[in-house]
PDB file of C-alpha atoms in Angstrom:
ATOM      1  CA  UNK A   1       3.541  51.879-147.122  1.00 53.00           C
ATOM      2  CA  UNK A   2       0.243  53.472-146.826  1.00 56.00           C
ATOM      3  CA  UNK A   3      -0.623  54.417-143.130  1.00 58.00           C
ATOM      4  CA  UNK A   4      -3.530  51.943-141.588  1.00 56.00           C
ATOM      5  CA  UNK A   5      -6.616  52.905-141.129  1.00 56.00           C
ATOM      6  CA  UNK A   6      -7.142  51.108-137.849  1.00 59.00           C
ATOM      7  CA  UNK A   7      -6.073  53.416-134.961  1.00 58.00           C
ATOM      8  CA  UNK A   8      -5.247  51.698-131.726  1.00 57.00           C
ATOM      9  CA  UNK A   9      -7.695  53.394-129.086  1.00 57.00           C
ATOM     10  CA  UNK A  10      -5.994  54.354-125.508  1.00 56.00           C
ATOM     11  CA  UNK A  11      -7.773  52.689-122.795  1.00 59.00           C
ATOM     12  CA  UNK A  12      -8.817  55.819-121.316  1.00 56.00           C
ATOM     13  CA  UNK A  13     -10.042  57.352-124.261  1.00 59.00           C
ATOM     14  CA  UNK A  14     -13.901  58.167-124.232  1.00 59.00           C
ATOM     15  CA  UNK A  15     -13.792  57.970-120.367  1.00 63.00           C
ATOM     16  CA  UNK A  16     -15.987  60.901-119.308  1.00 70.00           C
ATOM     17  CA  UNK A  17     -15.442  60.072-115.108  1.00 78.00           C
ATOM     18  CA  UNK A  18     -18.422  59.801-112.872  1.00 82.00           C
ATOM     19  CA  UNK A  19     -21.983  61.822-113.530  1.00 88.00           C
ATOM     20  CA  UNK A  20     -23.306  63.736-110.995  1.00 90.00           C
ATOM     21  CA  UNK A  21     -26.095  61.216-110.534  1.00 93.00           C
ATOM     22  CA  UNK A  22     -23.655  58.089-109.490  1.00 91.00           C
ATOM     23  CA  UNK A  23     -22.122  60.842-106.987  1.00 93.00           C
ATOM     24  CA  UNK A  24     -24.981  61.599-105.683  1.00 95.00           C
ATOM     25  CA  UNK A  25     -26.023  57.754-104.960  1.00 96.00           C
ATOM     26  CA  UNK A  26     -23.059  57.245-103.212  1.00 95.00           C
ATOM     27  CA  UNK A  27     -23.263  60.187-100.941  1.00 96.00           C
ATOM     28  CA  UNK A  28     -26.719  58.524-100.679  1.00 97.00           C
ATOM     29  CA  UNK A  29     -25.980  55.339 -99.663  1.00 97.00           C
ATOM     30  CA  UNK A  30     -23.016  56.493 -97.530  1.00 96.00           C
ATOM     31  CA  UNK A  31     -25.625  58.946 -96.072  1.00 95.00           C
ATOM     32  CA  UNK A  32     -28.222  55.688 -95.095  1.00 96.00           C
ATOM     33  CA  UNK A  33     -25.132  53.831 -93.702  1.00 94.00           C
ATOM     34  CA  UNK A  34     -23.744  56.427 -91.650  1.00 94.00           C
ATOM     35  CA  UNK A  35     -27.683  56.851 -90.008  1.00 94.00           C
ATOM     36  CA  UNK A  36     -28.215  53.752 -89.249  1.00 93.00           C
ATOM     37  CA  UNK A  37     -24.348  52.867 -87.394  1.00 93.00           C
ATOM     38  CA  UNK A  38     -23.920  55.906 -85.535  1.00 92.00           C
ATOM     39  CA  UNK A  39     -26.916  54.877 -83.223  1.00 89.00           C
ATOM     40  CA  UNK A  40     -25.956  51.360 -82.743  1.00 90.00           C
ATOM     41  CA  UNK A  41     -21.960  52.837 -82.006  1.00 91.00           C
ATOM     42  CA  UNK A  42     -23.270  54.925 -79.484  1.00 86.00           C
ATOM     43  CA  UNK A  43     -25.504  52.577 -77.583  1.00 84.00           C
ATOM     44  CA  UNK A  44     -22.443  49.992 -77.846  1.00 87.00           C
ATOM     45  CA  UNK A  45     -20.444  52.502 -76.355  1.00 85.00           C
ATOM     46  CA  UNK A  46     -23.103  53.370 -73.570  1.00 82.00           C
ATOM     47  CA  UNK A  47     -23.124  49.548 -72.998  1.00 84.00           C
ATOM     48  CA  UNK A  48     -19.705  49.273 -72.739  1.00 86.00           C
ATOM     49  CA  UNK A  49     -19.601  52.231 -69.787  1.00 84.00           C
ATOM     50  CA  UNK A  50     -21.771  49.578 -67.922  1.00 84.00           C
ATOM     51  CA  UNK A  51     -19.381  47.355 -67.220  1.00 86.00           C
ATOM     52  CA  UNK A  52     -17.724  49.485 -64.457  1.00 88.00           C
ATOM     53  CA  UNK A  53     -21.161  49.262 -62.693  1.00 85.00           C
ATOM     54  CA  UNK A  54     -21.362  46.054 -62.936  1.00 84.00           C
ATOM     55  CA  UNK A  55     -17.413  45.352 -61.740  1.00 88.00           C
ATOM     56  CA  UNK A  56     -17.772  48.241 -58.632  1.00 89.00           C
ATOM     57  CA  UNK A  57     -21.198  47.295 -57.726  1.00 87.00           C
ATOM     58  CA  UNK A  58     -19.248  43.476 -57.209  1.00 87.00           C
ATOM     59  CA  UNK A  59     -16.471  45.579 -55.374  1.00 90.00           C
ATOM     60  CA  UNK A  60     -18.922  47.149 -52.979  1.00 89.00           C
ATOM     61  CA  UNK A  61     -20.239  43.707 -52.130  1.00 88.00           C
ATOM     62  CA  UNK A  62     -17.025  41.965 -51.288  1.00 89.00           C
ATOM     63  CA  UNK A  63     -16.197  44.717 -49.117  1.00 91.00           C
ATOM     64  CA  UNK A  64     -19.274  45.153 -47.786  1.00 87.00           C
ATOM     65  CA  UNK A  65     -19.134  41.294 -47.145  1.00 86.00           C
ATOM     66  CA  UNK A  66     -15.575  41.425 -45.453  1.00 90.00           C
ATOM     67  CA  UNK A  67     -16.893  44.163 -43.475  1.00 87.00           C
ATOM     68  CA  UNK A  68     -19.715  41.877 -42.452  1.00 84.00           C
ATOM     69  CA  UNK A  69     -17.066  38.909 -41.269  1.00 86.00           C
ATOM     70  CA  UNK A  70     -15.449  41.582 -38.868  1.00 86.00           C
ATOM     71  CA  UNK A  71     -18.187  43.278 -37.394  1.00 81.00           C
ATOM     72  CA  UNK A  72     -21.451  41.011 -37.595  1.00 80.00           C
ATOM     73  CA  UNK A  73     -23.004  43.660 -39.631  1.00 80.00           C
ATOM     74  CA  UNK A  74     -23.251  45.092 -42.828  1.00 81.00           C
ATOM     75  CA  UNK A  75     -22.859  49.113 -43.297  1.00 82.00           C
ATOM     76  CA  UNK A  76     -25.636  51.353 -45.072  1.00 83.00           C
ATOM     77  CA  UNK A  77     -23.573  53.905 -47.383  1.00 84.00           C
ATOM     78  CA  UNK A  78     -25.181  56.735 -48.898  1.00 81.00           C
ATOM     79  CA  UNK A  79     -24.334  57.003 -52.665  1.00 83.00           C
ATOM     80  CA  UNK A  80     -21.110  58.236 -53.686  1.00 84.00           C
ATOM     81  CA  UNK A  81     -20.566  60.016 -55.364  1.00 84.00           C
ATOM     82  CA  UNK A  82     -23.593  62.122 -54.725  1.00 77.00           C
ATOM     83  CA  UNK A  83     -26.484  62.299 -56.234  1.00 67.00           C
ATOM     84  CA  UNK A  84     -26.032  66.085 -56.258  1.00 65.00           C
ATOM     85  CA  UNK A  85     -22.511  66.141 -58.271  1.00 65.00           C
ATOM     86  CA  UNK A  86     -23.919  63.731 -60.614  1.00 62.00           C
ATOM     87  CA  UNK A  87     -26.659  65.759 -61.075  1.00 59.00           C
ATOM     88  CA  UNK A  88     -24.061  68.616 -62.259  1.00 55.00           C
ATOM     89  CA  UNK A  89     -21.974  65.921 -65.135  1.00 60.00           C
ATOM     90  CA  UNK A  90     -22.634  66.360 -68.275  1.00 61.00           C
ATOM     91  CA  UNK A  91     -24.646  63.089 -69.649  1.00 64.00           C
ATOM     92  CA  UNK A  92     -22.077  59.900 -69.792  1.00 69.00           C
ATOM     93  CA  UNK A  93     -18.956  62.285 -68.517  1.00 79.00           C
ATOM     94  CA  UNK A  94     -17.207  60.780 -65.443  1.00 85.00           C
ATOM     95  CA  UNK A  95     -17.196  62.165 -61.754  1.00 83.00           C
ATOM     96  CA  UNK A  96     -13.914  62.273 -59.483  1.00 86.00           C
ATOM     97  CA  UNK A  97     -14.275  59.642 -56.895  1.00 85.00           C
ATOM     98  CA  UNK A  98     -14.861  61.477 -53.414  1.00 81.00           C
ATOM     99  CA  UNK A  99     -12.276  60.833 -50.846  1.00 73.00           C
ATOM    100  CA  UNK A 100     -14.663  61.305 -48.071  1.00 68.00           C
ATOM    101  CA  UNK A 101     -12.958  59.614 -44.724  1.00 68.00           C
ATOM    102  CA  UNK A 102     -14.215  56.972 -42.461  1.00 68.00           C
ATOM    103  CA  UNK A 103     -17.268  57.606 -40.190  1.00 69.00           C
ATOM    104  CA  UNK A 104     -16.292  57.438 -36.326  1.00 66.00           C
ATOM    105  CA  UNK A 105     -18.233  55.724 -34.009  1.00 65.00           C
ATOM    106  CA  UNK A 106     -20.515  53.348 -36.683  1.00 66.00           C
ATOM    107  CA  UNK A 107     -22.571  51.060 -34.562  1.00 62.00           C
ATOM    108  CA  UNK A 108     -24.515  48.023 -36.148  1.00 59.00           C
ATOM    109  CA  UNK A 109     -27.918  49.696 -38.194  1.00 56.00           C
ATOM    110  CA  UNK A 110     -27.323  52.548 -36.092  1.00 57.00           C
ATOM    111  CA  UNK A 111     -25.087  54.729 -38.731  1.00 61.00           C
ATOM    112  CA  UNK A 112     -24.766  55.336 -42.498  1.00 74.00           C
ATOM    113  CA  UNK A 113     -20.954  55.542 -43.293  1.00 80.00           C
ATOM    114  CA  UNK A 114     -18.846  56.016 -45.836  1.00 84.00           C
ATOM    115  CA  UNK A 115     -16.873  53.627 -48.636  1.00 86.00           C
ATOM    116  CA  UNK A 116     -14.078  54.430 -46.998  1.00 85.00           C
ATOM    117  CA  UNK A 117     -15.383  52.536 -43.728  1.00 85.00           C
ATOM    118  CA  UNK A 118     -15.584  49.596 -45.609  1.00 87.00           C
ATOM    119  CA  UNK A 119     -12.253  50.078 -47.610  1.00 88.00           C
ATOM    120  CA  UNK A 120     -14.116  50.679 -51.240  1.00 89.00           C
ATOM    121  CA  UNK A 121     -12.565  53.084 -53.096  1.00 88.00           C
ATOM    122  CA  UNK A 122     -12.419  52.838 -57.410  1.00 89.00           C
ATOM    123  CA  UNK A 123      -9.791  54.574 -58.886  1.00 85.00           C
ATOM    124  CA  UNK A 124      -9.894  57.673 -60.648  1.00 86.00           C
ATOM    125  CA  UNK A 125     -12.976  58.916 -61.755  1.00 88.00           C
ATOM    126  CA  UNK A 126     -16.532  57.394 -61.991  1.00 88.00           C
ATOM    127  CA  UNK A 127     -19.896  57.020 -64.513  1.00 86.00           C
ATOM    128  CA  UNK A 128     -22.006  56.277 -61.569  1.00 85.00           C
ATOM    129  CA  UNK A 129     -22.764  56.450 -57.613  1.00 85.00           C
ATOM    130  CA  UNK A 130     -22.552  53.615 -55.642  1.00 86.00           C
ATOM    131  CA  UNK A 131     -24.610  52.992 -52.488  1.00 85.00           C
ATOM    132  CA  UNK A 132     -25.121  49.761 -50.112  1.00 84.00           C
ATOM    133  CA  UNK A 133     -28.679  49.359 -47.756  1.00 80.00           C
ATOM    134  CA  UNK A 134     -29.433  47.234 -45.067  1.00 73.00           C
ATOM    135  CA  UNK A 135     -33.076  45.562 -46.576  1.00 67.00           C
ATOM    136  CA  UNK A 136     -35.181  42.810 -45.642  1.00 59.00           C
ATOM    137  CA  UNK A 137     -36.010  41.044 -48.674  1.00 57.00           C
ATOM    138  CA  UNK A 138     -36.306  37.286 -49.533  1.00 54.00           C
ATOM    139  CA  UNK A 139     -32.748  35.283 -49.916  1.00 53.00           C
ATOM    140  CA  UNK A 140     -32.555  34.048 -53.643  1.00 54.00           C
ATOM    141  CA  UNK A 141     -35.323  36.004 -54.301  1.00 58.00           C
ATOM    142  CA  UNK A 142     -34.785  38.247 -57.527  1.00 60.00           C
ATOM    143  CA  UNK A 143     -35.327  42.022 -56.474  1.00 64.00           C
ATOM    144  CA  UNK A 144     -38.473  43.599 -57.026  1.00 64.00           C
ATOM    145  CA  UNK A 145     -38.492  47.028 -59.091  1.00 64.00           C
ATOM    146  CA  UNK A 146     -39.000  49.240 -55.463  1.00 65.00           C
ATOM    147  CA  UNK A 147     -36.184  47.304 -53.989  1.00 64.00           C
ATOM    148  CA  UNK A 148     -33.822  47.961 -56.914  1.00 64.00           C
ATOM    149  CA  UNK A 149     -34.779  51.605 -57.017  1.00 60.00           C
ATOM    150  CA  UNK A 150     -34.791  52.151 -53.050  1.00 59.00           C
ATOM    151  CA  UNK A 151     -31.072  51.699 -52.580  1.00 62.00           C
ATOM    152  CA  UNK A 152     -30.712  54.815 -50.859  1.00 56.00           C
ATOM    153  CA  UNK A 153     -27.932  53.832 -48.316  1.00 56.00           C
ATOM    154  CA  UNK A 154     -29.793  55.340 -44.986  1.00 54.00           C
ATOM    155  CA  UNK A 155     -31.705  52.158 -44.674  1.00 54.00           C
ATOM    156  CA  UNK A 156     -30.668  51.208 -40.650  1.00 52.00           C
ATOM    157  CA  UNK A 157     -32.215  47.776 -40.398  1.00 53.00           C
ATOM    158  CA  UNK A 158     -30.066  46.126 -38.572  1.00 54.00           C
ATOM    159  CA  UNK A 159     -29.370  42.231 -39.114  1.00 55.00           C
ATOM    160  CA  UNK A 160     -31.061  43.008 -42.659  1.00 61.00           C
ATOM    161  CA  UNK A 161     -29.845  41.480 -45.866  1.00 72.00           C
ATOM    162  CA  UNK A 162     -26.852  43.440 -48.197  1.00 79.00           C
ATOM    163  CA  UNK A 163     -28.624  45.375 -51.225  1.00 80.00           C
ATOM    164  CA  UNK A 164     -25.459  47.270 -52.820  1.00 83.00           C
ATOM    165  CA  UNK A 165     -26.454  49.510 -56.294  1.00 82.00           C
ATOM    166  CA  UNK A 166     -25.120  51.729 -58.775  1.00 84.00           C
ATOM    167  CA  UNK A 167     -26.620  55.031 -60.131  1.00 81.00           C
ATOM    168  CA  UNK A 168     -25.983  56.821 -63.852  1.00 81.00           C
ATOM    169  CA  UNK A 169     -27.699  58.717 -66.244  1.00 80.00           C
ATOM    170  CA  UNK A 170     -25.065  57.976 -69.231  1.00 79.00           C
ATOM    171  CA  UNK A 171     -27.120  59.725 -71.867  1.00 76.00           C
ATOM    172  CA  UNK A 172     -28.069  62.766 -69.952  1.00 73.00           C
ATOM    173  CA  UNK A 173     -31.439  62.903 -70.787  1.00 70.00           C
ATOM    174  CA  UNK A 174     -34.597  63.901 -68.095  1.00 60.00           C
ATOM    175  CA  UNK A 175     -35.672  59.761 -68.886  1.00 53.00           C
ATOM    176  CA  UNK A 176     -35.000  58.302 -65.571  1.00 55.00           C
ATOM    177  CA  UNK A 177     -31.517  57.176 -64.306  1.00 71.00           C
ATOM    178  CA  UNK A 178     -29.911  53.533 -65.150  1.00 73.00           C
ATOM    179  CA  UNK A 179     -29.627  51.314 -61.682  1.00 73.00           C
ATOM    180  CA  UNK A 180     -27.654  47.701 -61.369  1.00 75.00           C
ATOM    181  CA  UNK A 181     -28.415  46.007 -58.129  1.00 74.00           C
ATOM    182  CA  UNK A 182     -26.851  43.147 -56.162  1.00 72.00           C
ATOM    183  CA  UNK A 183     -29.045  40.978 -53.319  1.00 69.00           C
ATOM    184  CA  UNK A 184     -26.511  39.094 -51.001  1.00 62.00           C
ATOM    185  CA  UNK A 185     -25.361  36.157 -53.121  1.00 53.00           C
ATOM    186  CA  UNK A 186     -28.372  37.061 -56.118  1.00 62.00           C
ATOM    187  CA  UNK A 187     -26.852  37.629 -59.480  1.00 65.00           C
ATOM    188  CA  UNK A 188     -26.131  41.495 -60.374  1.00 67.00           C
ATOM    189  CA  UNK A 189     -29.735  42.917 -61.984  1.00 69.00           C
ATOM    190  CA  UNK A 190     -30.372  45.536 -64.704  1.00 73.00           C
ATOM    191  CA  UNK A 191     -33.012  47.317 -62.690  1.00 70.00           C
ATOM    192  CA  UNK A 192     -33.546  49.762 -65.957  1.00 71.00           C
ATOM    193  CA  UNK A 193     -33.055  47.324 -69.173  1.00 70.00           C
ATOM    194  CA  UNK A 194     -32.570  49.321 -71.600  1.00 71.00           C
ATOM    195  CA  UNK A 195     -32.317  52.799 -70.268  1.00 71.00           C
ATOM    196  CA  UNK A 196     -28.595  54.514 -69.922  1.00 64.00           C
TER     197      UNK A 196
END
């Protein structure tokens, strides 16, 4: 019998692979993805780091308000940790909590004290300071931009209302510094929107 002269062609024959054109769309495309989710991933994660100032800043107040039920007063603290060792972290690194102990002899608007004074201490280390201020300011009044920002905890106003704040500069940069703020019983503010 005479051989056929219809060959059965292998699926794979005439396949040349990929030209460098199609490779270089992909790396392209991959290229325009990648740009536009590594920004968004690192804001999300910056966000994310805000929810210990939000959860402290809530700690500071309920000690700050237990301290109030025992002594009639609440207690300026200073922000800890410093402003000075934050200054030193590298943008968005954390800080070890100071273990700074009690201040002796704190009289009502008369003393700035510690965290320790009022029993706040977070674990491990931190993103941000945290400070507390006596202030006069309106009850159920949202804070005004200088209040938010003026949380310097060496207000001694005694008999004024609780301000308590945290501090961080997540993204390093010379911008400004990102501040959350709580007024006595006034929901927690974003006194920088936006800014980390």
């Amino acid at each position: 019998m005479p051989k056929s002269a219809h060959r059965v062609q292998s699926p794979l024959t005439g396949n040349r692979g990929f030209t460098l054109i199609e490779l270089m769309i992909v790396v392209a495309i991959t290229g325009i993805l990648a740009a536009i989710a590594i920004p968004n991933y690192l804001t999300y994660q910056k966000k994310a780091k805000t929810a210990e100032a939000r959860s402290n800043t809530g700690g500071l107040q309920s000690a700050e308000i237990a301290y109030f039920a025992e002594n009639s007063y609440y207690l300026s603290i200073a922000p800890q940790p410093s402003q000075a060792s934050r200054a030193g972290a590298v943008g968005g690194s954390k800080i070890p909590w100071p273990h700074n102990p009690a201040v002796v002899g704190v009289t009502s608007g008369a003393t700035v004290g510690q965290a320790a004074n009022i029993g706040f201490s977070p674990e491990g280390s931190v993103y941000y300071s945290y400070a507390a201020d006596n202030q006069v300011f309106s009850i159920n009044t949202p804070l005004t931009a200088a209040q938010c920002a003026a949380v310097a905890g060496t207000a001694t106003t005694a008999g004024g209302g609780l301000i308590t704040a945290a501090y961080g500069n997540l993204d390093g940069n010379a911008v400004g510094t990102n501040r959350f703020a709580i007024a006595d019983a006034i929901e927690m503010m974003d006194c920088t929107p936006g800014v980390y």
